[in-house]
Tab-separated table of C-alpha atoms in Angstrom:
chain	number	residue	atom	x	y	z
L	1	UNK	CA	-32.606	8.975	27.947
L	2	UNK	CA	-35.906	10.772	28.294
L	3	UNK	CA	-36.311	10.129	32.013
L	4	UNK	CA	-32.784	11.212	32.981
L	5	UNK	CA	-31.821	8.428	35.401
L	6	UNK	CA	-28.669	9.325	37.344
L	7	UNK	CA	-27.057	6.767	39.659
L	8	UNK	CA	-24.745	8.554	42.086
L	9	UNK	CA	-23.705	5.720	44.392
L	10	UNK	CA	-23.548	1.939	44.677
L	11	UNK	CA	-22.614	0.323	47.976
L	12	UNK	CA	-21.888	-3.285	48.785
L	13	UNK	CA	-22.151	-3.693	52.527
L	14	UNK	CA	-21.895	-6.576	54.962
L	15	UNK	CA	-23.438	-6.380	58.412
L	16	UNK	CA	-23.068	-8.773	61.300
L	17	UNK	CA	-25.949	-9.922	63.473
L	18	UNK	CA	-27.273	-7.001	65.484
L	19	UNK	CA	-25.643	-4.247	63.459
L	20	UNK	CA	-28.059	-1.576	62.290
L	21	UNK	CA	-28.504	1.770	60.574
L	22	UNK	CA	-30.582	4.312	62.479
L	23	UNK	CA	-33.838	5.795	61.081
L	24	UNK	CA	-33.162	8.298	58.311
L	25	UNK	CA	-34.454	9.418	54.918
L	26	UNK	CA	-32.971	10.561	51.590
L	27	UNK	CA	-33.820	13.035	48.866
L	28	UNK	CA	-33.129	10.244	46.334
L	29	UNK	CA	-34.236	6.671	45.638
L	30	UNK	CA	-32.597	3.913	47.680
L	31	UNK	CA	-33.040	0.343	46.408
L	32	UNK	CA	-31.707	-2.460	48.615
L	33	UNK	CA	-30.927	-5.765	46.867
L	34	UNK	CA	-30.163	-8.703	49.176
L	35	UNK	CA	-27.295	-10.990	48.183
L	36	UNK	CA	-27.303	-13.213	51.263
L	37	UNK	CA	-28.502	-13.347	54.828
L	38	UNK	CA	-31.492	-11.548	56.312
L	39	UNK	CA	-32.179	-7.974	57.306
L	40	UNK	CA	-35.219	-6.203	58.692
L	41	UNK	CA	-36.070	-2.963	56.924
L	42	UNK	CA	-38.657	-0.723	58.536
L	43	UNK	CA	-40.044	1.962	56.210
L	44	UNK	CA	-42.741	4.385	57.379
L	45	UNK	CA	-43.836	1.858	59.988
L	46	UNK	CA	-44.014	-1.149	57.617
L	47	UNK	CA	-41.568	-4.003	58.275
L	48	UNK	CA	-39.950	-6.010	55.451
L	49	UNK	CA	-37.882	-9.147	56.045
L	50	UNK	CA	-35.269	-9.496	53.309
L	51	UNK	CA	-33.680	-12.667	51.992
L	52	UNK	CA	-31.415	-13.601	49.094
L	53	UNK	CA	-32.800	-12.171	45.839
L	54	UNK	CA	-35.279	-9.774	47.451
L	55	UNK	CA	-35.515	-6.085	46.623
L	56	UNK	CA	-36.652	-3.226	48.863
L	57	UNK	CA	-37.651	-0.075	46.942
L	58	UNK	CA	-37.485	3.125	48.989
L	59	UNK	CA	-38.641	6.361	47.317
L	60	UNK	CA	-37.302	9.777	48.337
L	61	UNK	CA	-38.487	11.063	51.698
L	62	UNK	CA	-39.330	7.654	53.198
L	63	UNK	CA	-37.956	7.253	56.724
L	64	UNK	CA	-36.351	3.840	57.142
L	65	UNK	CA	-33.940	1.865	59.291
L	66	UNK	CA	-32.082	-1.387	58.601
L	67	UNK	CA	-31.239	-4.146	61.096
L	68	UNK	CA	-29.166	-7.226	60.269
L	69	UNK	CA	-30.593	-10.438	61.707
L	70	UNK	CA	-27.531	-12.538	60.838
L	71	UNK	CA	-24.488	-12.040	58.612
L	72	UNK	CA	-26.071	-10.215	55.703
L	73	UNK	CA	-24.786	-8.743	52.459
L	74	UNK	CA	-26.671	-6.231	50.311
L	75	UNK	CA	-26.178	-3.960	47.335
L	76	UNK	CA	-27.526	-0.428	47.759
L	77	UNK	CA	-28.449	1.443	44.568
L	78	UNK	CA	-28.882	5.190	45.057
L	79	UNK	CA	-30.208	7.326	42.223
L	80	UNK	CA	-32.425	10.171	41.081
L	81	UNK	CA	-34.571	10.519	37.960
L	82	UNK	CA	-37.022	12.778	36.175
L	83	UNK	CA	-40.149	14.013	37.933
L	84	UNK	CA	-42.329	11.949	35.589
L	85	UNK	CA	-40.472	8.702	36.311
L	86	UNK	CA	-40.325	9.502	40.022
L	87	UNK	CA	-44.120	9.618	40.193
L	88	UNK	CA	-44.350	6.266	38.371
L	89	UNK	CA	-41.789	4.558	40.606
L	90	UNK	CA	-43.613	5.767	43.710
L	91	UNK	CA	-46.461	3.414	42.724
L	92	UNK	CA	-44.269	0.306	42.834
L	93	UNK	CA	-44.561	-1.975	45.873
L	94	UNK	CA	-42.005	-1.263	48.588
L	95	UNK	CA	-40.903	-4.897	48.731
L	96	UNK	CA	-40.374	-7.717	46.217
L	97	UNK	CA	-39.542	-11.019	47.854
L	98	UNK	CA	-37.837	-12.467	44.782
L	99	UNK	CA	-37.147	-10.598	41.555
L	100	UNK	CA	-36.737	-12.477	38.279
L	101	UNK	CA	-33.526	-13.694	36.679
L	102	UNK	CA	-33.430	-10.765	34.272
L	103	UNK	CA	-33.693	-8.258	37.096
L	104	UNK	CA	-31.059	-10.150	39.115
L	105	UNK	CA	-28.656	-10.003	36.195
L	106	UNK	CA	-29.213	-6.283	35.619
L	107	UNK	CA	-28.552	-5.415	39.265
L	108	UNK	CA	-25.388	-7.499	39.354
L	109	UNK	CA	-24.249	-6.026	36.036
L	110	UNK	CA	-24.675	-2.522	37.459
L	111	UNK	CA	-22.343	-3.443	40.323
L	112	UNK	CA	-19.834	-5.114	38.003
L	113	UNK	CA	-19.722	-2.017	35.804
L	114	UNK	CA	-19.116	0.102	38.908
L	115	UNK	CA	-16.274	-2.197	39.957
L	116	UNK	CA	-14.678	-2.417	36.509
L	117	UNK	CA	-14.999	1.304	35.723
L	118	UNK	CA	-14.219	0.819	32.048
L	119	UNK	CA	-14.871	3.509	29.468
L	120	UNK	CA	-18.272	5.231	29.904
L	121	UNK	CA	-19.179	2.868	32.735
L	122	UNK	CA	-21.391	5.543	34.306
L	123	UNK	CA	-23.498	5.698	31.128
L	124	UNK	CA	-23.842	1.903	31.079
L	125	UNK	CA	-24.892	1.910	34.739
L	126	UNK	CA	-27.625	4.491	34.117
L	127	UNK	CA	-28.860	2.557	31.074
L	128	UNK	CA	-28.933	-0.749	32.971
L	129	UNK	CA	-30.793	0.767	35.893
L	130	UNK	CA	-33.276	2.440	33.550
L	131	UNK	CA	-33.905	-0.959	31.956
L	132	UNK	CA	-34.463	-2.455	35.413
L	133	UNK	CA	-36.970	0.263	36.305
L	134	UNK	CA	-38.894	-0.232	33.063
L	135	UNK	CA	-39.105	-3.993	33.699
L	136	UNK	CA	-40.414	-3.417	37.233
L	137	UNK	CA	-43.021	-0.976	35.933
L	138	UNK	CA	-44.089	-3.418	33.205
L	139	UNK	CA	-44.569	-6.129	35.797
L	140	UNK	CA	-46.704	-3.796	37.853
L	141	UNK	CA	-48.870	-3.027	34.828
L	142	UNK	CA	-49.036	-6.496	33.277
L	143	UNK	CA	-48.560	-8.904	36.166
L	144	UNK	CA	-45.835	-11.518	36.433
L	145	UNK	CA	-44.419	-12.901	33.197
L	146	UNK	CA	-42.009	-15.796	32.619
L	147	UNK	CA	-38.529	-14.489	31.839
L	148	UNK	CA	-35.919	-16.440	29.902
L	149	UNK	CA	-32.540	-17.230	31.396
L	150	UNK	CA	-29.495	-15.265	30.282
L	151	UNK	CA	-28.432	-16.328	26.797
L	152	UNK	CA	-31.879	-17.551	25.754
L	153	UNK	CA	-32.269	-15.084	22.904
L	154	UNK	CA	-35.302	-14.608	20.688
L	155	UNK	CA	-33.492	-16.555	17.980
L	156	UNK	CA	-32.830	-19.493	20.247
L	157	UNK	CA	-36.542	-19.870	20.957
L	158	UNK	CA	-36.987	-21.016	17.348
L	159	UNK	CA	-34.880	-24.104	18.069
L	160	UNK	CA	-36.148	-26.184	20.970
L	161	UNK	CA	-33.055	-28.400	20.931
L	162	UNK	CA	-30.761	-25.437	21.516
L	163	UNK	CA	-33.109	-24.109	24.206
L	164	UNK	CA	-32.773	-27.392	26.061
L	165	UNK	CA	-28.996	-27.281	25.642
L	166	UNK	CA	-28.875	-23.798	27.193
L	167	UNK	CA	-30.884	-25.085	30.122
L	168	UNK	CA	-28.517	-28.051	30.447
L	169	UNK	CA	-25.533	-25.691	30.567
L	170	UNK	CA	-27.165	-23.710	33.387
L	171	UNK	CA	-27.843	-26.889	35.341
L	172	UNK	CA	-24.300	-28.254	34.890
L	173	UNK	CA	-22.172	-25.166	35.467
L	174	UNK	CA	-20.567	-26.903	38.424
L	175	UNK	CA	-19.340	-29.771	36.255
L	176	UNK	CA	-17.105	-30.157	33.198
L	177	UNK	CA	-19.310	-29.726	30.104
L	178	UNK	CA	-18.365	-31.479	26.858
L	179	UNK	CA	-19.610	-30.107	23.548
L	180	UNK	CA	-19.810	-33.642	22.170
L	181	UNK	CA	-22.339	-34.553	24.880
L	182	UNK	CA	-24.443	-31.478	24.148
L	183	UNK	CA	-24.452	-32.377	20.443
L	184	UNK	CA	-25.520	-35.920	21.303
L	185	UNK	CA	-28.363	-34.513	23.423
L	186	UNK	CA	-29.676	-32.778	20.287
L	187	UNK	CA	-29.109	-35.785	18.047
L	188	UNK	CA	-26.686	-33.739	15.894
L	189	UNK	CA	-23.161	-34.420	14.745
L	190	UNK	CA	-20.675	-32.281	16.658
L	191	UNK	CA	-19.791	-30.140	13.627
L	192	UNK	CA	-23.444	-29.499	12.757
L	193	UNK	CA	-24.233	-28.756	16.393
L	194	UNK	CA	-21.457	-26.142	16.541
L	195	UNK	CA	-22.853	-24.487	13.413
L	196	UNK	CA	-26.461	-24.434	14.642
L	197	UNK	CA	-25.446	-23.284	18.122
L	198	UNK	CA	-23.487	-20.313	16.760
L	199	UNK	CA	-26.410	-19.343	14.506
L	200	UNK	CA	-28.849	-19.414	17.426
L	201	UNK	CA	-26.735	-17.977	20.246
L	202	UNK	CA	-24.101	-15.904	18.454
L	203	UNK	CA	-21.187	-17.664	20.160
L	204	UNK	CA	-19.429	-20.981	19.788
L	205	UNK	CA	-20.480	-23.616	22.356
L	206	UNK	CA	-17.147	-23.411	24.189
L	207	UNK	CA	-17.235	-19.614	24.304
L	208	UNK	CA	-20.787	-19.649	25.661
L	209	UNK	CA	-19.973	-22.273	28.305
L	210	UNK	CA	-16.925	-20.316	29.472
L	211	UNK	CA	-18.942	-17.085	29.509
L	212	UNK	CA	-21.603	-18.642	31.719
L	213	UNK	CA	-19.034	-20.252	34.028
L	214	UNK	CA	-17.157	-16.976	34.473
L	215	UNK	CA	-20.458	-15.198	35.112
L	216	UNK	CA	-21.189	-17.769	37.806
L	217	UNK	CA	-17.682	-17.315	39.203
L	218	UNK	CA	-18.248	-13.560	39.551
L	219	UNK	CA	-21.537	-14.275	41.299
L	220	UNK	CA	-19.804	-16.584	43.788
L	221	UNK	CA	-17.078	-14.001	44.379
L	222	UNK	CA	-19.759	-11.443	45.088
L	223	UNK	CA	-21.816	-13.248	47.709
L	224	UNK	CA	-20.153	-16.518	48.781
L	225	UNK	CA	-17.322	-17.111	51.235
L	226	UNK	CA	-15.351	-19.288	48.796
L	227	UNK	CA	-11.831	-18.304	47.753
L	228	UNK	CA	-10.676	-18.230	44.122
L	229	UNK	CA	-9.306	-21.789	44.169
L	230	UNK	CA	-12.516	-23.152	45.690
L	231	UNK	CA	-14.624	-21.288	43.122
L	232	UNK	CA	-12.552	-22.665	40.244
L	233	UNK	CA	-12.914	-26.181	41.628
L	234	UNK	CA	-16.661	-25.741	42.206
L	235	UNK	CA	-17.095	-24.882	38.511
L	236	UNK	CA	-15.293	-27.968	37.285
L	237	UNK	CA	-11.895	-26.399	36.527
L	238	UNK	CA	-9.101	-28.751	37.501
L	239	UNK	CA	-6.394	-26.123	36.973
L	240	UNK	CA	-6.505	-22.854	38.905
L	241	UNK	CA	-3.993	-21.428	36.432
L	242	UNK	CA	-6.259	-22.168	33.455
L	243	UNK	CA	-9.238	-20.693	35.304
L	244	UNK	CA	-7.258	-17.535	36.132
L	245	UNK	CA	-6.128	-17.086	32.512
L	246	UNK	CA	-9.674	-17.606	31.255
L	247	UNK	CA	-11.146	-15.247	33.858
L	248	UNK	CA	-8.683	-12.491	32.919
L	249	UNK	CA	-9.393	-13.019	29.218
L	250	UNK	CA	-13.159	-12.672	29.746
L	251	UNK	CA	-13.269	-10.045	32.511
L	252	UNK	CA	-10.091	-8.098	31.813
L	253	UNK	CA	-8.504	-8.482	35.250
L	254	UNK	CA	-7.223	-11.429	37.296
L	255	UNK	CA	-9.726	-13.125	39.638
L	256	UNK	CA	-7.717	-12.116	42.722
L	257	UNK	CA	-7.840	-8.468	41.601
L	258	UNK	CA	-11.580	-8.768	40.964
L	259	UNK	CA	-12.138	-10.140	44.471
L	260	UNK	CA	-10.131	-7.293	46.007
L	261	UNK	CA	-12.289	-4.746	44.158
L	262	UNK	CA	-15.533	-6.186	45.487
L	263	UNK	CA	-14.401	-6.562	49.081
L	264	UNK	CA	-16.974	-6.129	51.819
L	265	UNK	CA	-18.356	-2.689	52.613
L	266	UNK	CA	-17.342	-1.060	49.369
L	267	UNK	CA	-18.989	2.248	48.440
L	268	UNK	CA	-18.509	3.376	44.839
L	269	UNK	CA	-19.333	6.912	43.769
L	270	UNK	CA	-20.620	6.951	40.191
L	271	UNK	CA	-21.585	10.598	39.923
L	272	UNK	CA	-20.519	13.356	42.286
L	273	UNK	CA	-23.475	15.614	43.010
L	274	UNK	CA	-25.402	17.070	45.937
L	275	UNK	CA	-26.409	13.550	47.035
L	276	UNK	CA	-22.838	12.245	47.308
L	277	UNK	CA	-21.713	12.123	50.965
L	278	UNK	CA	-18.370	13.521	52.051
L	279	UNK	CA	-17.517	10.460	54.127
L	280	UNK	CA	-17.571	6.750	53.393
L	281	UNK	CA	-21.235	6.262	54.313
L	282	UNK	CA	-24.216	8.595	54.650
L	283	UNK	CA	-25.326	6.995	57.923
L	284	UNK	CA	-22.828	5.021	60.067
L	285	UNK	CA	-23.521	1.404	61.004
L	286	UNK	CA	-24.127	0.869	64.719
L	287	UNK	CA	-22.860	-2.292	66.354
L	288	UNK	CA	-25.709	-3.628	68.463
L	289	UNK	CA	-29.472	-3.516	68.260
L	290	UNK	CA	-31.020	-4.431	71.591
L	291	UNK	CA	-34.285	-5.899	70.233
L	292	UNK	CA	-32.558	-8.796	68.412
């Protein structure tokens, strides 16, 4: 990787209304991705109000403080990179109110890799973050572009019927989805539909549907207050036992274990270096902020 991106820490943190982190600065980049709720980030005198899906980009040396305006949940990405890339990233805006679906997925994937800690997870995390940074820089250079949803590959764009089916799956994740109905939507026989779908997407229809549902389940586990049974029910699974078996098959661990790994206020050290704090957090959270 020519720009030597090195993520040293990822933190999922929940703050209650009025909790805050005092003004401070870092020698590394600190990106704050909002999962839910609202915070007020003040950076070098500029104030940014965060909401779900927003991204605050803080370069090294920028003094900032964070105040929670309700019950908020954020992912903090802390990293360093080459001098060349550092100068490029410094030109990005400090605040993006809503990043695209592709960026959302990359950020969440970084956290999931940190939680799962499978083989070479640190390398995957650095690669994913590097991809995110390149996308943000492209958008700065080229302006906003429409991004396809997850699973809408280049191949699938050659078949409008399959594109519409992928969109239908996204819209109906909270309901049971029958392959026969998707085939009927395309005007294909079920066998022919299965063949065309696999050619375009690379998975069977059932495998793709389950993959998207489990991805949605992980998203709900990450930022919602629903328990595992409620999440399974919300995604159209009538049996919690079937959902649990499927989740473990796709993710590698049981849903209850996954939830325990992503519990609130979870710091994960990816790389131990000079930026890694000795304690749980670099700056402690204070309980009340008098101006709220």
